[in-house]
Amino acid sequence: MASQNKHSDVLNNNKPALREEQAVQLIESLYGLKVSNIKALPSYDDQNFYIKSCCKDPSGCCEYVMKITNSEDSRYGELLEAQTCVMVFLCNNGVPAQKPVCTINGQNLSLETIDYGSTIEEQAVRLLTYLPGTPLAKIVATPEMLFDVGKMAANIDKMLAENFQHPNKTCFERGQFIWNLSNTPLLQKYVHAVKEEELQNIIEGVITQYETFVLPNLSCFRKCINHGDLNDHNILVEKTSSPGSIQEQYKVSGILDFSDMSYGYYIFELAITIMYMMIESNDPLHAGGYVLAGFESVIPLTAEEKDALFFLVNCRFSQSLVMARYSVLLCPENEEYLMITAKTGWKHLKTLHNMGKEAVEKIWFETADSYVANH
């Protein structure tokens, strides 16, 4: 979702808007690459381009993603550097993340002065390796795939908690970062963007539940660094089944977008992942159980963490839905991308609200137990 500066809960309204010819010029001057193809990629409040360049090796071309960070977030170079180093760390530990390409001066990122005519902005530019694969959103996720996603989420957080070292690691303490679940109460400032009274009441109920049942227990949860945005567009998969197989099988082939990383808790990552896996699922409640099973195969939950899961999934639905509504007010031209989650998200949040904690948890935990017993 949206990347935020280190301390503010205010959404950015300064999304980069490079023309393709400007992007090509930057690539060629910063990286010494000859661009043979460029196309814009969807994004929230940064700007992304797919880049193909002619390799020095005449046998093929090389593929990249160019990321231009909005002006507000570009002020936090140490945070961007730490995010980029996380990608390198995870790649070196077997997680299929993108790798940064160094500039001709040997830098992972470069702060560039970009002239837009009416304004001149300082914006960070990075070039990352392109990961082939199909976004999870474009396939029907099987229980096995959802289990693997939960397992990958747990493994990423566990690796970062136990082994990642970086001098700027404290940058992941991001204060009032709106996408950290601990900042759910900040949604109160944006609920006005939701016009329907029924939906407003649900959101305000979620905030109250967080403050009543989760906030007092935060100290009981195990802390870690969260990826924070394992949605079905940030997870790439590749087919592993043979041609002619009765059921197509996939495996995770890429993890994208580390701009929402922050210090949180293992249970936060699980709740965020369950919420996003529910969005496009034909069987959203059971999908949560399969993700739970995968996560607990790496990190079994404590009693306090289990008790908070339902509330935290509701919190992430609320964050995503409310901030999408608010962001459309700021950037109506980006409405189609901003409202992806909303297509089914409100329906799922209402279902959780109407069923209640006990009934939903019963489905999640029984589904997880059944999956483990049969595999």
CSV table of C-alpha atoms in Angstrom, one decimal:
chain,number,residue,atom,x,y,z
A,1,MET,CA,0.0,0.0,0.0
A,2,ALA,CA,1.1,3.6,0.5
A,3,SER,CA,4.6,4.3,1.7
A,4,GLN,CA,4.8,6.9,4.5
A,5,ASN,CA,7.5,9.0,5.9
A,6,LYS,CA,9.1,8.0,9.2
A,7,HIS,CA,6.9,9.9,11.6
A,8,SER,CA,3.8,11.2,9.9
A,9,ASP,CA,0.3,9.8,9.5
A,10,VAL,CA,-0.4,12.2,6.6
A,11,LEU,CA,-0.8,10.6,3.2
A,12,ASN,CA,1.4,12.0,0.5
A,13,ASN,CA,0.0,13.9,-2.4
A,14,ASN,CA,3.2,14.3,-4.4
A,15,LYS,CA,3.4,11.2,-6.4
A,16,PRO,CA,6.2,11.3,-9.0
A,17,ALA,CA,5.1,11.9,-12.6
A,18,LEU,CA,8.1,11.4,-14.8
A,19,ARG,CA,7.6,11.2,-18.5
A,20,GLU,CA,9.0,8.1,-20.2
A,21,GLU,CA,11.7,10.1,-21.9
A,22,GLN,CA,12.8,11.6,-18.5
A,23,ALA,CA,13.0,8.1,-17.0
A,24,VAL,CA,15.1,6.8,-20.0
A,25,GLN,CA,17.4,9.7,-19.6
A,26,LEU,CA,17.9,9.0,-15.9
A,27,ILE,CA,18.5,5.3,-16.5
A,28,GLU,CA,21.1,6.0,-19.1
A,29,SER,CA,23.0,8.7,-17.1
A,30,LEU,CA,22.8,6.9,-13.7
A,31,TYR,CA,23.4,3.3,-14.7
A,32,GLY,CA,25.0,3.5,-18.1
A,33,LEU,CA,22.3,1.3,-19.6
A,34,LYS,CA,20.8,1.6,-23.1
A,35,VAL,CA,17.0,1.3,-22.8
A,36,SER,CA,15.3,-0.8,-25.4
A,37,ASN,CA,11.8,-0.8,-23.9
A,38,ILE,CA,10.0,1.0,-21.1
A,39,LYS,CA,6.4,0.9,-19.7
A,40,ALA,CA,4.7,2.3,-16.7
A,41,LEU,CA,3.7,-0.1,-13.8
A,42,PRO,CA,0.9,0.5,-11.3
A,43,SER,CA,1.8,2.0,-8.0
A,44,TYR,CA,0.3,3.7,-4.9
A,45,ASP,CA,2.2,6.9,-4.2
A,46,ASP,CA,5.6,6.3,-5.9
A,47,GLN,CA,6.2,5.7,-9.6
A,48,ASN,CA,7.4,2.5,-11.2
A,49,PHE,CA,8.7,1.6,-14.7
A,50,TYR,CA,9.5,-1.7,-16.3
A,51,ILE,CA,12.8,-1.4,-18.1
A,52,LYS,CA,14.4,-3.6,-20.7
A,53,SER,CA,17.9,-2.8,-21.7
A,54,CYS,CA,20.4,-4.3,-24.2
A,55,CYS,CA,22.9,-6.3,-22.3
A,56,LYS,CA,26.6,-6.1,-22.8
A,57,ASP,CA,26.2,-9.8,-23.6
A,58,PRO,CA,24.7,-9.7,-27.1
A,59,SER,CA,22.8,-13.0,-26.5
A,60,GLY,CA,20.0,-11.3,-24.6
A,61,CYS,CA,18.5,-8.3,-22.8
A,62,CYS,CA,18.3,-7.5,-19.1
A,63,GLU,CA,15.0,-6.5,-17.3
A,64,TYR,CA,14.6,-4.1,-14.4
A,65,VAL,CA,12.1,-2.1,-12.4
A,66,MET,CA,12.9,1.6,-11.9
A,67,LYS,CA,11.4,3.0,-8.7
A,68,ILE,CA,11.0,6.8,-8.2
A,69,THR,CA,10.1,7.5,-4.6
A,70,ASN,CA,7.7,10.5,-3.8
A,71,SER,CA,9.4,13.7,-2.5
A,72,GLU,CA,8.2,13.3,1.1
A,73,ASP,CA,9.6,9.7,1.5
A,74,SER,CA,12.7,10.7,-0.4
A,75,ARG,CA,13.7,12.9,2.6
A,76,TYR,CA,14.3,9.7,4.6
A,77,GLY,CA,17.3,8.3,2.7
A,78,GLU,CA,18.5,6.2,5.7
A,79,LEU,CA,15.1,4.4,5.7
A,80,LEU,CA,15.2,3.8,2.0
A,81,GLU,CA,18.8,2.5,2.3
A,82,ALA,CA,17.8,0.1,5.1
A,83,GLN,CA,14.8,-1.2,3.0
A,84,THR,CA,17.1,-1.8,0.1
A,85,CYS,CA,19.6,-3.7,2.2
A,86,VAL,CA,16.8,-5.9,3.5
A,87,MET,CA,16.2,-7.0,-0.1
A,88,VAL,CA,19.9,-7.9,-0.4
A,89,PHE,CA,19.8,-9.8,2.9
A,90,LEU,CA,16.7,-11.8,2.0
A,91,CYS,CA,18.1,-12.7,-1.5
A,92,ASN,CA,21.3,-14.0,0.2
A,93,ASN,CA,19.1,-16.1,2.5
A,94,GLY,CA,17.0,-17.8,-0.2
A,95,VAL,CA,14.0,-15.4,-0.3
A,96,PRO,CA,13.1,-14.4,-3.9
A,97,ALA,CA,13.3,-10.6,-3.5
A,98,GLN,CA,14.5,-8.0,-6.0
A,99,LYS,CA,18.2,-7.0,-5.9
A,100,PRO,CA,19.3,-3.4,-6.2
A,101,VAL,CA,21.5,-2.4,-9.2
A,102,CYS,CA,24.3,0.0,-8.3
A,103,THR,CA,24.7,3.3,-10.1
A,104,ILE,CA,27.9,3.9,-12.1
A,105,ASN,CA,29.1,5.5,-8.8
A,106,GLY,CA,28.4,2.4,-6.8
A,107,GLN,CA,25.3,3.6,-4.9
A,108,ASN,CA,22.1,1.6,-4.2
A,109,LEU,CA,20.0,4.7,-4.7
A,110,SER,CA,20.4,8.2,-6.0
A,111,LEU,CA,18.7,11.4,-4.9
A,112,GLU,CA,17.8,13.3,-8.1
A,113,THR,CA,16.6,16.8,-8.7
A,114,ILE,CA,13.7,16.3,-11.2
A,115,ASP,CA,12.2,19.2,-13.1
A,116,TYR,CA,8.5,18.8,-13.7
A,117,GLY,CA,8.1,22.3,-15.3
A,118,SER,CA,5.8,23.7,-12.6
A,119,THR,CA,7.8,22.3,-9.7
A,120,ILE,CA,11.3,20.9,-9.1
A,121,GLU,CA,11.4,17.9,-6.7
A,122,GLU,CA,14.1,15.9,-4.9
A,123,GLN,CA,13.3,12.3,-5.4
A,124,ALA,CA,15.1,9.0,-4.8
A,125,VAL,CA,15.7,6.7,-7.8
A,126,ARG,CA,16.5,3.0,-7.5
A,127,LEU,CA,16.9,0.3,-10.1
A,128,LEU,CA,15.9,-3.2,-9.1
A,129,THR,CA,16.1,-6.5,-10.8
A,130,TYR,CA,12.9,-7.6,-12.5
A,131,LEU,CA,11.3,-10.8,-11.1
A,132,PRO,CA,9.4,-12.8,-13.6
A,133,GLY,CA,6.2,-14.5,-12.4
A,134,THR,CA,2.4,-14.1,-12.1
A,135,PRO,CA,0.9,-12.0,-9.4
A,136,LEU,CA,-1.0,-14.2,-7.0
A,137,ALA,CA,-4.1,-12.1,-7.6
A,138,LYS,CA,-4.3,-13.6,-11.1
A,139,ILE,CA,-4.6,-17.2,-10.1
A,140,VAL,CA,-7.0,-19.2,-7.9
A,141,ALA,CA,-4.9,-19.9,-4.8
A,142,THR,CA,-5.1,-23.5,-3.6
A,143,PRO,CA,-4.8,-24.4,0.1
A,144,GLU,CA,-1.2,-25.5,-0.6
A,145,MET,CA,-0.4,-22.1,-2.1
A,146,LEU,CA,-2.0,-20.2,0.9
A,147,PHE,CA,-0.1,-22.4,3.3
A,148,ASP,CA,3.2,-21.5,1.5
A,149,VAL,CA,2.3,-17.8,1.6
A,150,GLY,CA,1.8,-18.0,5.4
A,151,LYS,CA,5.0,-19.9,5.8
A,152,MET,CA,6.9,-17.4,3.6
A,153,ALA,CA,5.5,-14.5,5.7
A,154,ALA,CA,6.7,-16.1,8.9
A,155,ASN,CA,10.1,-17.0,7.5
A,156,ILE,CA,10.8,-13.4,6.3
A,157,ASP,CA,10.0,-11.9,9.8
A,158,LYS,CA,12.0,-14.6,11.6
A,159,MET,CA,15.1,-14.1,9.4
A,160,LEU,CA,14.9,-10.3,9.9
A,161,ALA,CA,14.4,-10.6,13.7
A,162,GLU,CA,17.2,-13.1,14.2
A,163,ASN,CA,19.9,-12.2,11.7
A,164,PHE,CA,19.4,-8.8,9.9
A,165,GLN,CA,21.9,-6.2,11.0
A,166,HIS,CA,22.2,-2.7,9.6
A,167,PRO,CA,23.4,0.6,11.1
A,168,ASN,CA,20.0,2.2,10.1
A,169,LYS,CA,17.9,-0.6,11.5
A,170,THR,CA,16.3,1.8,14.0
A,171,CYS,CA,14.7,3.6,11.0
A,172,PHE,CA,12.1,0.9,11.0
A,173,GLU,CA,10.7,2.4,14.2
A,174,ARG,CA,8.4,4.6,12.2
A,175,GLY,CA,6.3,6.4,14.8
A,176,GLN,CA,2.9,7.3,13.5
A,177,PHE,CA,3.2,5.3,10.3
A,178,ILE,CA,-0.4,4.9,9.2
A,179,TRP,CA,0.0,1.3,7.9
A,180,ASN,CA,1.4,-0.1,11.2
A,181,LEU,CA,-1.4,-1.9,12.9
A,182,SER,CA,-0.4,-0.4,16.2
A,183,ASN,CA,-1.6,2.9,14.7
A,184,THR,CA,-5.2,1.7,14.0
A,185,PRO,CA,-6.6,4.5,16.3
A,186,LEU,CA,-5.3,7.1,13.8
A,187,LEU,CA,-8.0,6.0,11.4
A,188,GLN,CA,-10.4,8.2,13.4
A,189,LYS,CA,-9.0,11.2,11.5
A,190,TYR,CA,-10.0,9.7,8.1
A,191,VAL,CA,-13.3,8.0,8.8
A,192,HIS,CA,-15.1,11.0,7.4
A,193,ALA,CA,-14.1,9.8,3.9
A,194,VAL,CA,-16.5,6.8,4.4
A,195,LYS,CA,-19.9,8.3,3.7
A,196,GLU,CA,-22.1,5.3,4.5
A,197,GLU,CA,-23.3,5.4,8.2
A,198,GLU,CA,-23.3,1.6,8.5
A,199,LEU,CA,-19.7,1.3,7.3
A,200,GLN,CA,-18.6,4.2,9.5
A,201,ASN,CA,-20.0,2.5,12.5
A,202,ILE,CA,-18.2,-0.8,11.7
A,203,ILE,CA,-14.9,1.1,11.4
A,204,GLU,CA,-15.4,2.9,14.7
A,205,GLY,CA,-16.3,-0.4,16.3
A,206,VAL,CA,-13.0,-1.9,15.0
A,207,ILE,CA,-11.0,1.0,16.5
A,208,THR,CA,-12.7,0.5,19.8
A,209,GLN,CA,-12.1,-3.2,19.8
A,210,TYR,CA,-8.4,-2.6,19.1
A,211,GLU,CA,-8.1,-0.1,22.0
A,212,THR,CA,-10.0,-2.4,24.3
A,213,PHE,CA,-8.7,-5.9,23.5
A,214,VAL,CA,-5.4,-5.5,21.7
A,215,LEU,CA,-3.6,-2.4,22.9
A,216,PRO,CA,-3.4,-3.5,26.5
A,217,ASN,CA,-1.7,-6.8,25.4
A,218,LEU,CA,0.9,-5.4,23.0
A,219,SER,CA,3.7,-6.0,25.5
A,220,CYS,CA,2.8,-9.7,25.4
A,221,PHE,CA,3.4,-10.0,21.6
A,222,ARG,CA,6.8,-11.0,20.1
A,223,LYS,CA,8.4,-8.1,18.3
A,224,CYS,CA,10.0,-8.2,14.9
A,225,ILE,CA,10.4,-6.2,11.6
A,226,ASN,CA,7.3,-6.6,9.4
A,227,HIS,CA,7.3,-6.6,5.6
A,228,GLY,CA,3.8,-5.1,6.2
A,229,ASP,CA,2.3,-5.4,2.8
A,230,LEU,CA,2.2,-9.1,1.6
A,231,ASN,CA,-0.8,-8.5,-0.6
A,232,ASP,CA,-1.7,-10.7,-3.6
A,233,HIS,CA,-0.1,-8.1,-6.0
A,234,ASN,CA,3.2,-8.2,-4.1
A,235,ILE,CA,3.6,-12.0,-4.2
A,236,LEU,CA,4.6,-13.6,-7.5
A,237,VAL,CA,4.1,-17.3,-8.3
A,238,GLU,CA,5.3,-19.6,-10.9
A,239,LYS,CA,3.7,-22.8,-12.1
A,240,THR,CA,5.3,-26.1,-10.9
A,241,SER,CA,2.7,-28.6,-12.2
A,242,SER,CA,3.3,-30.6,-15.4
A,243,PRO,CA,1.3,-29.8,-18.6
A,244,GLY,CA,-1.9,-31.8,-18.5
A,245,SER,CA,-2.1,-32.0,-14.7
A,246,ILE,CA,-5.6,-32.1,-13.2
A,247,GLN,CA,-4.8,-29.2,-10.8
A,248,GLU,CA,-2.3,-26.5,-11.5
A,249,GLN,CA,0.3,-26.1,-8.8
A,250,TYR,CA,2.4,-23.0,-8.1
A,251,LYS,CA,5.2,-21.9,-5.8
A,252,VAL,CA,6.2,-18.4,-4.6
A,253,SER,CA,8.7,-17.0,-7.0
A,254,GLY,CA,9.0,-13.4,-5.9
A,255,ILE,CA,8.3,-10.9,-3.0
A,256,LEU,CA,7.9,-7.3,-4.0
A,257,ASP,CA,7.7,-3.8,-2.4
A,258,PHE,CA,9.4,-3.4,0.9
A,259,SER,CA,8.4,0.3,1.4
A,260,ASP,CA,5.9,-0.5,4.2
A,261,MET,CA,8.4,-2.2,6.5
A,262,SER,CA,8.3,-1.2,10.1
A,263,TYR,CA,8.9,-2.6,13.6
A,264,GLY,CA,5.8,-4.5,14.7
A,265,TYR,CA,5.0,-8.0,15.8
A,266,TYR,CA,4.8,-11.5,14.3
A,267,ILE,CA,1.0,-11.5,14.8
A,268,PHE,CA,0.8,-8.3,12.8
A,269,GLU,CA,2.3,-9.9,9.8
A,270,LEU,CA,0.0,-12.9,10.0
A,271,ALA,CA,-3.1,-10.7,10.3
A,272,ILE,CA,-2.0,-8.5,7.3
A,273,THR,CA,-1.3,-11.6,5.2
A,274,ILE,CA,-4.6,-13.3,6.1
A,275,MET,CA,-6.6,-10.1,5.2
A,276,TYR,CA,-5.0,-9.9,1.8
A,277,MET,CA,-5.4,-13.6,1.0
A,278,MET,CA,-9.1,-13.3,1.8
A,279,ILE,CA,-9.6,-10.5,-0.7
A,280,GLU,CA,-9.7,-12.5,-3.9
A,281,SER,CA,-10.4,-15.9,-2.5
A,282,ASN,CA,-13.5,-17.9,-3.4
A,283,ASP,CA,-13.5,-19.2,0.1
A,284,PRO,CA,-12.2,-16.3,2.2
A,285,LEU,CA,-12.8,-17.6,5.7
A,286,HIS,CA,-11.1,-21.0,5.1
A,287,ALA,CA,-8.3,-19.1,3.2
A,288,GLY,CA,-7.4,-17.5,6.6
A,289,GLY,CA,-7.0,-21.0,8.1
A,290,TYR,CA,-4.6,-22.2,5.5
A,291,VAL,CA,-2.4,-19.1,5.9
A,292,LEU,CA,-2.5,-19.6,9.7
A,293,ALA,CA,-1.4,-23.2,9.3
A,294,GLY,CA,1.6,-22.1,7.1
A,295,PHE,CA,2.6,-19.3,9.5
A,296,GLU,CA,2.4,-21.6,12.6
A,297,SER,CA,4.5,-24.2,10.9
A,298,VAL,CA,7.4,-21.7,11.4
A,299,ILE,CA,6.2,-19.5,14.4
A,300,PRO,CA,3.5,-21.1,16.6
A,301,LEU,CA,1.4,-18.4,18.2
A,302,THR,CA,1.1,-17.7,21.9
A,303,ALA,CA,-2.4,-17.7,23.5
A,304,GLU,CA,-2.3,-13.8,23.6
A,305,GLU,CA,-1.4,-13.6,19.9
A,306,LYS,CA,-4.2,-16.0,19.0
A,307,ASP,CA,-6.7,-14.0,20.9
A,308,ALA,CA,-5.7,-10.8,19.0
A,309,LEU,CA,-5.8,-12.3,15.5
A,310,PHE,CA,-9.5,-11.6,14.7
A,311,PHE,CA,-9.3,-8.0,15.9
A,312,LEU,CA,-6.1,-7.4,13.9
A,313,VAL,CA,-7.4,-8.8,10.6
A,314,ASN,CA,-10.4,-6.4,11.1
A,315,CYS,CA,-7.9,-3.6,11.7
A,316,ARG,CA,-6.1,-4.2,8.4
A,317,PHE,CA,-9.3,-4.3,6.5
A,318,SER,CA,-10.3,-1.0,8.1
A,319,GLN,CA,-6.9,0.6,7.3
A,320,SER,CA,-7.0,-0.4,3.7
A,321,LEU,CA,-10.6,0.5,3.1
A,322,VAL,CA,-10.6,3.8,4.9
A,323,MET,CA,-7.3,5.0,3.5
A,324,ALA,CA,-8.3,4.1,0.0
A,325,ARG,CA,-11.4,6.2,0.3
A,326,TYR,CA,-9.4,9.1,1.7
A,327,SER,CA,-6.6,8.7,-1.0
A,328,VAL,CA,-9.2,8.9,-3.8
A,329,LEU,CA,-10.2,12.3,-2.5
A,330,LEU,CA,-6.6,13.4,-2.9
A,331,CYS,CA,-5.8,11.6,-6.1
A,332,PRO,CA,-9.0,10.9,-8.0
A,333,GLU,CA,-6.9,10.0,-11.2
A,334,ASN,CA,-5.5,7.0,-9.4
A,335,GLU,CA,-8.9,5.7,-8.2
A,336,GLU,CA,-8.8,2.4,-10.1
A,337,TYR,CA,-5.6,1.2,-8.5
A,338,LEU,CA,-6.4,2.7,-5.0
A,339,MET,CA,-9.8,0.9,-4.9
A,340,ILE,CA,-8.5,-2.6,-5.7
A,341,THR,CA,-9.1,-3.9,-2.1
A,342,ALA,CA,-12.5,-2.2,-1.9
A,343,LYS,CA,-14.0,-4.3,-4.6
A,344,THR,CA,-14.6,-7.1,-2.1
A,345,GLY,CA,-13.1,-5.7,1.1
A,346,TRP,CA,-16.2,-4.1,2.5
A,347,LYS,CA,-18.1,-7.3,2.0
A,348,HIS,CA,-15.5,-9.3,3.9
A,349,LEU,CA,-15.3,-6.8,6.7
A,350,LYS,CA,-19.1,-6.9,7.1
A,351,THR,CA,-19.0,-10.7,7.1
A,352,LEU,CA,-16.4,-10.7,9.9
A,353,HIS,CA,-18.4,-8.1,11.8
A,354,ASN,CA,-21.7,-10.0,11.5
A,355,MET,CA,-20.2,-13.4,12.3
A,356,GLY,CA,-18.2,-12.3,15.3
A,357,LYS,CA,-14.9,-13.4,16.8
A,358,GLU,CA,-15.8,-16.8,18.1
A,359,ALA,CA,-17.4,-18.1,14.9
A,360,VAL,CA,-14.6,-16.8,12.7
A,361,GLU,CA,-11.8,-18.1,14.9
A,362,LYS,CA,-13.5,-21.5,15.0
A,363,ILE,CA,-13.3,-21.7,11.2
A,364,TRP,CA,-9.7,-20.4,11.0
A,365,PHE,CA,-8.2,-22.7,13.7
A,366,GLU,CA,-10.2,-25.8,12.7
A,367,THR,CA,-9.2,-25.3,9.1
A,368,ALA,CA,-5.5,-24.9,10.1
A,369,ASP,CA,-5.7,-28.1,12.3
A,370,SER,CA,-7.4,-30.1,9.6
A,371,TYR,CA,-4.8,-29.0,7.0
A,372,VAL,CA,-1.9,-30.0,9.2
A,373,ALA,CA,-3.5,-33.3,10.1
A,374,ASN,CA,-3.9,-34.2,6.4
A,375,HIS,CA,-0.5,-33.2,5.1
